[in-house]
Every structure is written in C-alpha cells, then in structure tokens.
GROMACS .gro file of C-alpha atoms in nm:
model
  444
    1MET     CA    1  -1.208   2.512  -0.624
    2LYS     CA    2  -0.862   2.515  -0.443
    3ILE     CA    3  -0.685   2.396  -0.155
    4GLU     CA    4  -0.533   2.672   0.054
    5LEU     CA    5  -0.311   2.567   0.326
    6LEU     CA    6  -0.391   2.645   0.685
    7ASN     CA    7  -0.160   2.468   0.970
    8LYS     CA    8   0.180   2.306   0.981
    9VAL     CA    9   0.378   2.152   1.237
   10VAL     CA   10   0.596   1.881   1.302
   11VAL     CA   11   0.489   1.563   1.516
   12TYR     CA   12   0.751   1.373   1.516
   13GLN     CA   13   1.137   1.359   1.447
   14GLY     CA   14   1.390   1.081   1.471
   15ASP     CA   15   1.783   1.102   1.410
   16THR     CA   16   1.930   1.193   1.062
   17PHE     CA   17   1.879   1.014   0.722
   18GLU     CA   18   2.240   0.972   0.723
   19LYS     CA   19   2.262   0.806   1.053
   20LEU     CA   20   1.877   0.619   0.959
   21GLY     CA   21   1.871   0.561   0.594
   22TRP     CA   22   1.564   0.457   0.363
   23GLY     CA   23   1.278   0.297   0.647
   24PRO     CA   24   1.240   0.424   0.976
   25ILE     CA   25   1.039   0.738   1.047
   26GLN     CA   26   0.824   0.675   0.766
   27PHE     CA   27   0.496   0.583   0.566
   28PRO     CA   28   0.270   0.808   0.841
   29ARG     CA   29  -0.120   0.639   0.875
   30PHE     CA   30  -0.417   0.798   0.975
   31HIS     CA   31  -0.669   0.614   1.127
   32ASN     CA   32  -1.019   0.722   1.315
   33ALA     CA   33  -0.961   0.724   1.770
   34ASN     CA   34  -1.163   0.660   2.015
   35ASN     CA   35  -1.414   0.976   2.148
   36GLY     CA   36  -1.413   1.137   1.835
   37LYS     CA   37  -1.010   1.170   1.771
   38ILE     CA   38  -0.739   1.151   1.520
   39GLY     CA   39  -0.464   0.877   1.539
   40LEU     CA   40  -0.129   0.817   1.384
   41THR     CA   41   0.108   0.596   1.323
   42ILE     CA   42   0.473   0.630   1.207
   43HIS     CA   43   0.680   0.303   1.095
   44VAL     CA   44   1.029   0.338   1.299
   45GLY     CA   45   1.150  -0.003   1.215
   46ASP     CA   46   1.380  -0.149   0.825
   47ASP     CA   47   1.165  -0.064   0.503
   48ALA     CA   48   1.122  -0.536   0.498
   49PRO     CA   49   0.849  -0.707   0.542
   50HIS     CA   50   0.963  -0.843   0.890
   51GLU     CA   51   0.938  -0.503   1.028
   52LEU     CA   52   0.596  -0.463   0.927
   53GLY     CA   53   0.397  -0.347   1.221
   54ASN     CA   54   0.693  -0.202   1.450
   55THR     CA   55   0.535   0.154   1.432
   56LEU     CA   56   0.500   0.444   1.742
   57SER     CA   57   0.148   0.570   1.788
   58LEU     CA   58   0.035   0.958   1.797
   59ILE     CA   59  -0.316   1.098   1.892
   60SER     CA   60  -0.481   1.456   1.854
   61ASN     CA   61  -0.776   1.608   1.945
   62ASP     CA   62  -0.745   1.807   1.652
   63GLY     CA   63  -0.437   1.726   1.453
   64ILE     CA   64  -0.277   2.009   1.573
   65ASN     CA   65  -0.192   1.927   1.875
   66TRP     CA   66  -0.035   1.581   1.915
   67ASP     CA   67   0.030   1.327   2.191
   68PHE     CA   68   0.226   0.973   2.211
   69ALA     CA   69  -0.135   0.699   2.236
   70SER     CA   70  -0.178   0.486   2.450
   71PRO     CA   71  -0.108   0.136   2.408
   72ASN     CA   72  -0.506   0.095   2.471
   73GLU     CA   73  -0.526   0.429   2.259
   74SER     CA   74  -0.397   0.302   1.954
   75ASN     CA   75  -0.522  -0.067   1.954
   76CYS     CA   76  -0.865   0.105   1.921
   77PHE     CA   77  -0.723   0.262   1.578
   78GLY     CA   78  -0.972   0.214   1.275
   79THR     CA   79  -1.213   0.268   1.064
   80ASN     CA   80  -1.524   0.415   1.126
   81LEU     CA   81  -1.850   0.223   1.039
   82ASN     CA   82  -2.196   0.306   0.983
   83ASN     CA   83  -2.247  -0.006   1.291
   84ASN     CA   84  -2.052   0.247   1.550
   85GLU     CA   85  -1.792  -0.013   1.554
   86ARG     CA   86  -1.443   0.085   1.407
   87LEU     CA   87  -1.239  -0.217   1.181
   88ARG     CA   88  -0.866  -0.186   1.119
   89ILE     CA   89  -0.627  -0.376   0.919
   90ASN     CA   90  -0.414  -0.570   1.133
   91GLN     CA   91  -0.001  -0.579   0.944
   92GLU     CA   92   0.150  -0.926   0.929
   93THR     CA   93   0.508  -1.007   0.880
   94VAL     CA   94   0.694  -1.282   0.727
   95LYS     CA   95   0.649  -1.625   0.845
   96CYS     CA   96   0.940  -1.822   0.890
   97LEU     CA   97   0.911  -2.229   0.766
   98ASP     CA   98   1.142  -2.339   1.003
   99GLY     CA   99   1.223  -2.712   0.920
  100VAL     CA  100   1.021  -2.674   0.574
  101SER     CA  101   1.161  -2.772   0.237
  102ASP     CA  102   1.128  -2.645  -0.071
  103GLY     CA  103   0.915  -2.856  -0.387
  104PRO     CA  104   0.947  -3.053  -0.624
  105TRP     CA  105   1.067  -2.836  -0.897
  106THR     CA  106   0.857  -2.927  -1.240
  107PHE     CA  107   1.053  -2.677  -1.497
  108GLY     CA  108   1.321  -2.660  -1.828
  109SER     CA  109   1.378  -2.995  -1.997
  110THR     CA  110   1.130  -3.173  -1.715
  111LYS     CA  111   0.823  -3.089  -1.920
  112ILE     CA  112   0.703  -3.106  -2.291
  113PRO     CA  113   0.459  -2.923  -2.436
  114THR     CA  114   0.185  -3.142  -2.480
  115ASP     CA  115   0.193  -3.149  -2.067
  116ASN     CA  116  -0.065  -2.963  -1.849
  117PHE     CA  117   0.044  -2.816  -1.558
  118ILE     CA  118  -0.156  -2.847  -1.252
  119PRO     CA  119  -0.031  -2.751  -0.913
  120GLU     CA  120  -0.143  -3.035  -0.636
  121LYS     CA  121  -0.150  -2.986  -0.286
  122SER     CA  122   0.112  -3.082  -0.026
  123GLU     CA  123  -0.017  -3.373   0.193
  124ASN     CA  124   0.361  -3.268   0.367
  125ASN     CA  125   0.302  -3.104   0.618
  126LYS     CA  126   0.711  -3.001   0.597
  127CYS     CA  127   0.736  -2.952   0.211
  128MET     CA  128   0.583  -2.697  -0.031
  129PRO     CA  129   0.356  -2.797  -0.350
  130SER     CA  130   0.538  -2.746  -0.696
  131PRO     CA  131   0.572  -2.356  -0.749
  132ILE     CA  132   0.424  -2.179  -1.006
  133TYR     CA  133   0.687  -1.958  -1.095
  134ILE     CA  134   1.048  -1.812  -0.962
  135TYR     CA  135   1.233  -1.532  -0.994
  136THR     CA  136   1.485  -1.341  -0.869
  137ASP     CA  137   1.475  -1.015  -0.778
  138ILE     CA  138   1.783  -0.756  -0.766
  139PHE     CA  139   1.852  -0.756  -0.448
  140GLY     CA  140   1.959  -1.161  -0.506
  141SER     CA  141   1.615  -1.284  -0.296
  142ARG     CA  142   1.498  -1.576  -0.483
  143GLU     CA  143   1.097  -1.547  -0.526
  144ASN     CA  144   0.891  -1.893  -0.525
  145VAL     CA  145   0.507  -1.846  -0.643
  146TYR     CA  146   0.275  -2.037  -0.479
  147PHE     CA  147  -0.149  -2.093  -0.506
  148LEU     CA  148  -0.225  -2.048  -0.162
  149ASP     CA  149  -0.479  -2.324  -0.207
  150THR     CA  150  -0.185  -2.563  -0.272
  151LEU     CA  151   0.009  -2.478   0.092
  152PRO     CA  152  -0.009  -2.750   0.347
  153ASP     CA  153  -0.285  -2.727   0.613
  154SER     CA  154  -0.012  -2.607   0.872
  155ILE     CA  155   0.112  -2.396   0.690
  156LYS     CA  156  -0.160  -2.188   0.516
  157GLU     CA  157  -0.355  -1.987   0.643
  158ASP     CA  158  -0.612  -1.801   0.382
  159ARG     CA  159  -0.837  -1.561   0.659
  160LEU     CA  160  -0.761  -1.218   0.671
  161SER     CA  161  -0.611  -1.045   0.992
  162PHE     CA  162  -0.822  -0.753   1.149
  163THR     CA  163  -0.885  -0.590   1.484
  164ARG     CA  164  -1.261  -0.507   1.541
  165ILE     CA  165  -1.300  -0.204   1.820
  166ILE     CA  166  -1.661  -0.199   2.002
  167ASN     CA  167  -1.716   0.055   2.264
  168ASN     CA  168  -1.317   0.138   2.299
  169SER     CA  169  -1.278  -0.188   2.352
  170PHE     CA  170  -1.119  -0.409   2.042
  171VAL     CA  171  -1.061  -0.783   1.981
  172VAL     CA  172  -0.876  -0.932   1.710
  173GLU     CA  173  -1.080  -1.134   1.418
  174ARG     CA  174  -0.947  -1.357   1.169
  175ASN     CA  175  -1.185  -1.395   0.929
  176VAL     CA  176  -1.279  -1.523   0.527
  177VAL     CA  177  -1.215  -1.439   0.211
  178ASP     CA  178  -1.369  -1.608  -0.105
  179TRP     CA  179  -1.090  -1.504  -0.311
  180LYS     CA  180  -1.021  -1.822  -0.556
  181TYR     CA  181  -0.650  -1.863  -0.673
  182ARG     CA  182  -0.462  -1.611  -0.468
  183THR     CA  183  -0.136  -1.630  -0.424
  184VAL     CA  184   0.144  -1.636  -0.177
  185SER     CA  185   0.578  -1.646  -0.242
  186THR     CA  186   0.791  -1.780   0.001
  187TYR     CA  187   1.147  -1.628  -0.036
  188ASN     CA  188   1.573  -1.775   0.029
  189PRO     CA  189   1.745  -1.533   0.246
  190SER     CA  190   1.897  -1.217   0.077
  191VAL     CA  191   2.000  -0.832   0.178
  192VAL     CA  192   1.636  -0.822   0.320
  193TYR     CA  193   1.673  -1.054   0.556
  194LYS     CA  194   1.913  -1.061   0.921
  195ASN     CA  195   2.012  -1.439   1.045
  196GLY     CA  196   1.803  -1.642   0.763
  197GLU     CA  197   2.054  -1.843   0.641
  198ASN     CA  198   1.947  -2.208   0.517
  199LYS     CA  199   1.576  -2.089   0.566
  200ILE     CA  200   1.218  -1.994   0.387
  201PHE     CA  201   1.042  -1.712   0.423
  202MET     CA  202   0.654  -1.675   0.367
  203LEU     CA  203   0.500  -1.348   0.241
  204GLN     CA  204   0.145  -1.359   0.422
  205PRO     CA  205  -0.148  -1.345   0.225
  206GLY     CA  206  -0.346  -1.119   0.397
  207LEU     CA  207  -0.369  -0.788   0.332
  208HIS     CA  208  -0.112  -0.463   0.256
  209ALA     CA  209  -0.056  -0.316   0.560
  210CYS     CA  210  -0.138  -0.016   0.356
  211ARG     CA  211  -0.450  -0.030   0.238
  212GLN     CA  212  -0.774   0.208   0.360
  213ILE     CA  213  -1.089   0.031   0.402
  214LYS     CA  214  -1.338   0.224   0.261
  215VAL     CA  215  -1.687   0.259   0.325
  216ALA     CA  216  -1.969   0.320   0.028
  217PRO     CA  217  -2.276   0.458   0.133
  218ASP     CA  218  -2.474   0.172   0.109
  219GLY     CA  219  -2.267   0.088   0.418
  220SER     CA  220  -2.052  -0.187   0.261
  221LEU     CA  221  -1.701  -0.226   0.364
  222TRP     CA  222  -1.418  -0.211   0.027
  223ILE     CA  223  -1.045  -0.235   0.048
  224ALA     CA  224  -0.870  -0.192  -0.255
  225THR     CA  225  -0.527  -0.418  -0.242
  226TYR     CA  226  -0.245  -0.574  -0.483
  227ARG     CA  227  -0.047  -0.904  -0.524
  228THR     CA  228   0.286  -0.963  -0.708
  229CYS     CA  229   0.291  -1.199  -0.977
  230ALA     CA  230  -0.110  -1.232  -0.924
  231ALA     CA  231  -0.379  -1.525  -1.126
  232ASP     CA  232  -0.726  -1.418  -1.256
  233PRO     CA  233  -0.924  -1.449  -0.970
  234PHE     CA  234  -1.248  -1.606  -1.195
  235THR     CA  235  -0.963  -1.848  -1.371
  236GLY     CA  236  -0.673  -1.914  -1.261
  237ALA     CA  237  -0.489  -1.733  -1.552
  238PHE     CA  238  -0.168  -1.632  -1.365
  239THR     CA  239  -0.005  -1.322  -1.498
  240ALA     CA  240   0.364  -1.305  -1.342
  241LYS     CA  241   0.261  -0.917  -1.313
  242SER     CA  242   0.149  -0.746  -1.005
  243ALA     CA  243  -0.232  -0.659  -0.968
  244ALA     CA  244  -0.502  -0.430  -0.795
  245PHE     CA  245  -0.794  -0.648  -0.633
  246TYR     CA  246  -1.136  -0.520  -0.547
  247LEU     CA  247  -1.265  -0.699  -0.236
  248LYS     CA  248  -1.606  -0.652  -0.092
  249SER     CA  249  -1.800  -0.689   0.288
  250VAL     CA  250  -2.192  -0.688   0.327
  251ASP     CA  251  -2.218  -0.811   0.700
  252ASN     CA  252  -1.934  -0.480   0.841
  253GLY     CA  253  -1.637  -0.669   0.777
  254LYS     CA  254  -1.639  -1.043   0.948
  255THR     CA  255  -1.668  -1.237   0.576
  256TRP     CA  256  -1.497  -1.052   0.225
  257LYS     CA  257  -1.556  -1.157  -0.112
  258CYS     CA  258  -1.316  -1.065  -0.407
  259MET     CA  259  -1.529  -0.865  -0.694
  260SER     CA  260  -1.308  -0.819  -0.979
  261TYR     CA  261  -0.985  -0.745  -1.029
  262ILE     CA  262  -0.775  -0.546  -1.248
  263PRO     CA  263  -0.440  -0.644  -1.439
  264TYR     CA  264  -0.122  -0.485  -1.630
  265ILE     CA  265  -0.163  -0.502  -1.984
  266PRO     CA  266   0.031  -0.215  -2.121
  267ASN     CA  267  -0.068  -0.090  -2.487
  268GLU     CA  268   0.093   0.199  -2.729
  269GLU     CA  269  -0.099   0.426  -2.471
  270TYR     CA  270   0.146   0.340  -2.201
  271LEU     CA  271   0.457   0.293  -2.405
  272LYS     CA  272   0.383   0.696  -2.546
  273LYS     CA  273   0.388   0.781  -2.155
  274ASP     CA  274   0.625   0.545  -1.987
  275PHE     CA  275   0.954   0.421  -2.177
  276PHE     CA  276   0.968   0.132  -1.952
  277ALA     CA  277   0.611   0.030  -1.967
  278LEU     CA  278   0.649  -0.348  -2.088
  279TYR     CA  279   0.822  -0.372  -1.832
  280ARG     CA  280   0.689  -0.288  -1.483
  281ASP     CA  281   0.626  -0.522  -1.210
  282GLY     CA  282   0.228  -0.422  -1.283
  283PHE     CA  283   0.011  -0.228  -1.092
  284PHE     CA  284   0.026  -0.165  -0.689
  285GLU     CA  285  -0.060   0.023  -0.379
  286PRO     CA  286  -0.405   0.094  -0.552
  287THR     CA  287  -0.641   0.355  -0.364
  288LEU     CA  288  -1.025   0.384  -0.436
  289GLU     CA  289  -1.277   0.640  -0.408
  290ILE     CA  290  -1.670   0.523  -0.399
  291MET     CA  291  -1.856   0.885  -0.472
  292ASP     CA  292  -2.195   0.910  -0.357
  293ASP     CA  293  -2.365   0.791  -0.691
  294GLY     CA  294  -2.265   0.431  -0.654
  295SER     CA  295  -1.981   0.470  -0.875
  296MET     CA  296  -1.566   0.407  -0.824
  297PHE     CA  297  -1.251   0.507  -0.934
  298THR     CA  298  -0.911   0.356  -0.851
  299ILE     CA  299  -0.592   0.513  -0.920
  300LEU     CA  300  -0.304   0.292  -0.957
  301ARG     CA  301   0.086   0.259  -0.957
  302THR     CA  302   0.347   0.129  -1.148
  303CYS     CA  303   0.644   0.224  -1.040
  304ASP     CA  304   0.813  -0.033  -0.893
  305VAL     CA  305   1.240  -0.163  -0.798
  306PHE     CA  306   1.282  -0.532  -0.769
  307GLY     CA  307   1.258  -0.591  -1.100
  308GLY     CA  308   1.511  -0.391  -1.242
  309THR     CA  309   1.341  -0.055  -1.383
  310ASN     CA  310   1.341   0.268  -1.241
  311GLU     CA  311   1.185   0.408  -0.911
  312TRP     CA  312   0.958   0.680  -1.070
  313GLY     CA  313   0.723   0.552  -1.291
  314PRO     CA  314   0.382   0.696  -1.347
  315THR     CA  315   0.011   0.641  -1.226
  316TYR     CA  316  -0.263   0.567  -1.390
  317ILE     CA  317  -0.670   0.595  -1.332
  318SER     CA  318  -0.953   0.365  -1.395
  319HIS     CA  319  -1.390   0.389  -1.290
  320SER     CA  320  -1.633   0.084  -1.259
  321TYR     CA  321  -1.984   0.198  -1.299
  322ASP     CA  322  -2.155  -0.143  -1.185
  323GLY     CA  323  -2.039  -0.133  -0.778
  324GLY     CA  324  -1.681  -0.275  -0.856
  325ILE     CA  325  -1.747  -0.580  -1.079
  326THR     CA  326  -1.576  -0.436  -1.427
  327TRP     CA  327  -1.342  -0.172  -1.454
  328GLU     CA  328  -1.270   0.011  -1.778
  329LYS     CA  329  -0.891  -0.019  -1.876
  330PRO     CA  330  -0.716   0.238  -1.652
  331THR     CA  331  -0.579   0.516  -1.817
  332TYR     CA  332  -0.304   0.786  -1.764
  333PHE     CA  333  -0.346   1.006  -1.496
  334ALA     CA  334   0.009   1.110  -1.353
  335GLU     CA  335   0.395   1.094  -1.465
  336LYS     CA  336   0.464   0.985  -1.094
  337GLY     CA  337   0.263   0.819  -0.804
  338ALA     CA  338   0.391   0.613  -0.510
  339LEU     CA  339   0.130   0.473  -0.240
  340PRO     CA  340  -0.157   0.727  -0.380
  341VAL     CA  341  -0.372   0.793  -0.153
  342SER     CA  342  -0.760   1.030  -0.179
  343ILE     CA  343  -1.042   1.037  -0.013
  344LYS     CA  344  -1.385   1.214  -0.006
  345MET     CA  345  -1.520   1.521   0.060
  346LYS     CA  346  -1.858   1.652   0.058
  347ASP     CA  347  -1.816   1.838  -0.255
  348CYS     CA  348  -1.485   1.675  -0.441
  349VAL     CA  349  -1.245   1.412  -0.382
  350ILE     CA  350  -0.840   1.532  -0.270
  351ALA     CA  351  -0.587   1.294  -0.445
  352ALA     CA  352  -0.218   1.285  -0.354
  353ILE     CA  353   0.007   1.137  -0.620
  354THR     CA  354   0.380   1.176  -0.520
  355ARG     CA  355   0.766   1.062  -0.544
  356PRO     CA  356   0.930   1.306  -0.677
  357GLY     CA  357   0.794   1.565  -0.499
  358ILE     CA  358   0.486   1.598  -0.350
  359ASP     CA  359   0.129   1.670  -0.525
  360LEU     CA  360  -0.251   1.738  -0.388
  361TYR     CA  361  -0.510   1.706  -0.639
  362ILE     CA  362  -0.893   1.765  -0.639
  363SER     CA  363  -1.121   1.648  -0.899
  364ASN     CA  364  -1.517   1.773  -0.810
  365ASP     CA  365  -1.657   1.404  -0.982
  366GLY     CA  366  -1.369   1.191  -0.938
  367ASN     CA  367  -1.321   1.228  -1.395
  368VAL     CA  368  -1.124   1.567  -1.390
  369TRP     CA  369  -0.893   1.680  -1.236
  370GLU     CA  370  -0.641   1.940  -1.143
  371LYS     CA  371  -0.306   1.942  -0.959
  372SER     CA  372  -0.413   2.212  -0.641
  373ILE     CA  373  -0.138   2.209  -0.454
  374GLU     CA  374   0.267   2.142  -0.474
  375VAL     CA  375   0.396   2.011  -0.129
  376MET     CA  376   0.742   1.941  -0.208
  377PRO     CA  377   0.896   1.991  -0.567
  378SER     CA  378   1.003   1.709  -0.754
  379SER     CA  379   1.386   1.848  -0.809
  380ASP     CA  380   1.648   1.693  -0.653
  381ARG     CA  381   1.651   1.780  -0.263
  382SER     CA  382   1.954   1.609  -0.168
  383GLY     CA  383   2.179   1.936  -0.087
  384LEU     CA  384   1.948   2.011   0.221
  385GLY     CA  385   2.060   1.734   0.382
  386ASN     CA  386   2.345   1.751   0.624
  387THR     CA  387   2.597   1.631   0.416
  388LYS     CA  388   2.582   1.671  -0.007
  389PRO     CA  389   2.699   1.289  -0.203
  390LEU     CA  390   2.836   1.384  -0.495
  391LYS     CA  391   2.598   1.169  -0.683
  392PRO     CA  392   2.258   1.148  -0.476
  393ASN     CA  393   2.058   0.844  -0.508
  394PHE     CA  394   1.640   0.877  -0.520
  395TRP     CA  395   1.589   0.845  -0.173
  396GLN     CA  396   1.833   1.181  -0.138
  397TRP     CA  397   1.745   1.303  -0.455
  398ALA     CA  398   1.376   1.294  -0.272
  399GLY     CA  399   1.420   1.401   0.064
  400SER     CA  400   1.131   1.184   0.137
  401CYS     CA  401   0.942   0.844   0.137
  402CYS     CA  402   0.691   1.052  -0.038
  403ASN     CA  403   0.391   0.787   0.132
  404THR     CA  404   0.130   0.937   0.284
  405SER     CA  405  -0.204   0.965   0.458
  406LEU     CA  406  -0.506   1.188   0.395
  407PHE     CA  407  -0.783   1.246   0.667
  408ALA     CA  408  -1.150   1.452   0.684
  409LEU     CA  409  -1.155   1.697   0.955
  410ASN     CA  410  -1.522   1.804   0.846
  411ASP     CA  411  -1.704   1.897   0.513
  412THR     CA  412  -1.388   2.122   0.391
  413GLU     CA  413  -1.092   2.069   0.622
  414PHE     CA  414  -0.865   1.762   0.630
  415LEU     CA  415  -0.527   1.679   0.693
  416PHE     CA  416  -0.233   1.516   0.539
  417ALA     CA  417   0.124   1.359   0.665
  418TYR     CA  418   0.424   1.298   0.510
  419SER     CA  419   0.724   1.246   0.590
  420ASP     CA  420   1.056   1.496   0.515
  421PHE     CA  421   1.429   1.419   0.517
  422TYR     CA  422   1.529   1.711   0.560
  423VAL     CA  423   1.351   1.896   0.899
  424ALA     CA  424   1.609   2.070   1.096
  425ASN     CA  425   1.611   1.998   1.491
  426GLU     CA  426   1.645   2.274   1.817
  427LYS     CA  427   2.006   2.215   1.718
  428GLY     CA  428   1.942   2.299   1.324
  429ILE     CA  429   2.077   1.943   1.237
  430LYS     CA  430   1.854   1.791   0.974
  431CYS     CA  431   1.648   1.484   1.065
  432LYS     CA  432   1.436   1.266   0.927
  433SER     CA  433   1.088   1.432   1.032
  434ILE     CA  434   0.668   1.377   1.000
  435ILE     CA  435   0.461   1.645   0.853
  436VAL     CA  436   0.073   1.687   0.938
  437GLU     CA  437  -0.028   2.036   0.764
  438LYS     CA  438  -0.424   2.122   0.825
  439TYR     CA  439  -0.601   2.214   0.502
  440ARG     CA  440  -0.941   2.418   0.366
  441ILE     CA  441  -1.094   2.322   0.096
  442SER     CA  442  -1.231   2.671  -0.095
  443GLU     CA  443  -1.448   2.829  -0.422
  444LYS     CA  444  -1.192   2.990  -0.584
   0.00000   0.00000   0.00000
C-alpha cells in the first residue's frame, strides 16, 4: 500500500519564529465537530504548563477550506463515541498553591537503612506531605514528587476532567478514575513561570492534553497517557522514570480504570540503538491503537530535555494481545519520535514519527511497518528562516515543533496537520504556520 498526497493548505499563520520563538502556533490537534465537521485546535501560548488550554480553533467541512470556529463550535469539539455523544479531554493548567508550604523532608542523614519510608497523608491543609522524590531539572526548577493520595483534601483533585457533548450542547464533567499510587509533582519558580517568586505550583494529576480517546471495537474507551516520576499502579514501587499508563472506560467515559502500565527499563538492545538509553527520563507521549481483532499496539517517545539528554531520541513499540492487561517488552521502532500519533483506517494503520523531520509510516497489521512518505526532511532547515543562525539550536534546525495530528475522513483518505516555522506570507516573510495535508491510501 502507498500514501498519496492529494492537497496541501496553510490554514493559519502567525508572526515569525525570530519574534515568537518556541511555543506559539504549534501543537495542532484534530477533533470531531458538530454536524460531521472537522475541528482543529492550535496552541498559541508559551510551551509551559501554565499555558495549557491557550488555543484557537478552526473548523472545516472538507479539511481543505477552514474558518475560525465560534465559541459554541469549539466547545463541542471531541471524539465521537458509539452512543452518538462526543467526549473531550480538558486541558488543565498548573495550580498555584498560595500560602501552602513544603512538607518535612526525610532524606539524607535523617534516615537509617532499617527505616521504612511510608508516605503519610498530610492533615494540614496548608502544608504538603513528605515528598517521595526530589530533583532539579536543567532549567533550574525543583520538582517535588508525591503520591496523590497523601495530599491534603483541600488540595487533592484525583478525578479526570472531560467535556461531554450531547445533541450539540456540552457539559464539563469530573469523572472518577481507579488508579492507585498515582504521582503528582510541585514546582518551585523557574524560567517557565513569570511572577512566581515564593509560590509553589502543582502540575495537575489529570490527563496530558496531547492524549486522544480511542474507541475499541467493543465500544469501550481507552486513553494512553504518561506520568513523569511514575510508580507501579499495582505495587506502588517508585521508578523515578516516566512511564506509560493505559486507562479504560466501559460506561462511555463516566468512570475509568488504570488497566496497565509500561515502565522504562533499558536493556542491552536499547543501548545498541541509543547511546543515552540509560540516561533517558523514561517513556513519554504514548499513542495507542486497537485493531479489529482486539489486539493493541502502542508507540512510545523517549527523547526529553529536562534531565539533560539530547532532544532527539528513539521511539519504541509494544503490543498487547490480552485486552491491554499486559504488554510485551517494547522494541525499537525508529531513531526519532516526539509525540507519535496514529490512526486506524479500514485496511491499515498510519503513524507519524517526528523530530527532526516528519515521516509517515504505514502497516497492515500494526506489526510490520514501512516508511511511506517523508513530509519534512530531518536535515538542517535553519537556513530557510528569515535570518540564518551561525549555530542553530534544535528548534531552528527542525524548523517545526514536529508535533502532529491525524484524522480519518473515510476508509481511504485522511488529514495530517503539522507546523512549519518557515512558510512565506504574502509579503515573502517566513512565518510560523500550521499546514493541513490530505492523503489517500491506495495499492502500490
């Protein structure tokens, strides 16, 4: 099978990369919309936790002609469910814990080898419990990690936030998730927080906004997500690495259960493919697909900069053949991959693997893959900007956030959205832009 490009359109342009830098006019995401239309959200703020949800919305009948969506139209974006409703994961910004102090630290010389560290729930609404882990990232932000259940009741929010759309109207829900040993982090001020001196910020323990709801053949809903500094959801064993988690709902998203997780445990095979394998922060941004026979595959990102490794790192793939309860040991998929995405078509599956460059992969069964189209080259693109840097950083080199989105139009056609930092406007000035391409799958 092959992928054929049918159409390419610039759907939105902002200012230049030289002025905007990283963050705005990035992270496109497709949605189902009212009356069979297609929605598209674009992040327009900084790439920081406190800017989550800072988006603009476009809408289209055909994926080629796009208009700005009205507030009501964008509020009704979501994923189509089998019961004719739609469901959308809500993006939640960090929570500022005004007046809340750090809890007691019990590390270093305060402990002896025979002591068992059992995190206790904080009964003081103005004080955090003892953290289970502390580290400082390369940007100077200190992160304290806690078990969610040990937070004071006045601070803790363990439900997941969704918007449900019924008959073109919407309601925001807070829905229960059965997920033990979930971790949550707080941050002290760093370069990503403005006017944050003497305050503590908590990254909400909900779902990362980049995740998609997947509908299984039996109608159940699934979400693949991740948590940094994760713990085993069945034993509580803490890994200090990011891990992928797989949530299931059998009541159209009203309640959820953590079914499984995949920890990052590098072995000799990882080291053969990735010099930095031992130093990666873990598995991030998993995509999930469910095949017609109920088998599943997930593609996982490893590249991350917060711990000090390079931005570009490999993706891995894993399969489940027992309904998402257990997963095979992840194996090497590709040499790169930031926010891998995928869609299930009638006779195949499509995956986008990115940064640097953007490639579309195709498979008949989710097991054997081939790279079909290079959407954007992985070579240095910094010379395409308005000014050529003497030594490009990785943002300038890539010339794109390389975060993408896929949307199936029918059995053989799909849309693909991505950003390009170097698209000329009507005055010939290279601007940050969002592009939507239309493709058809055909026999070779």
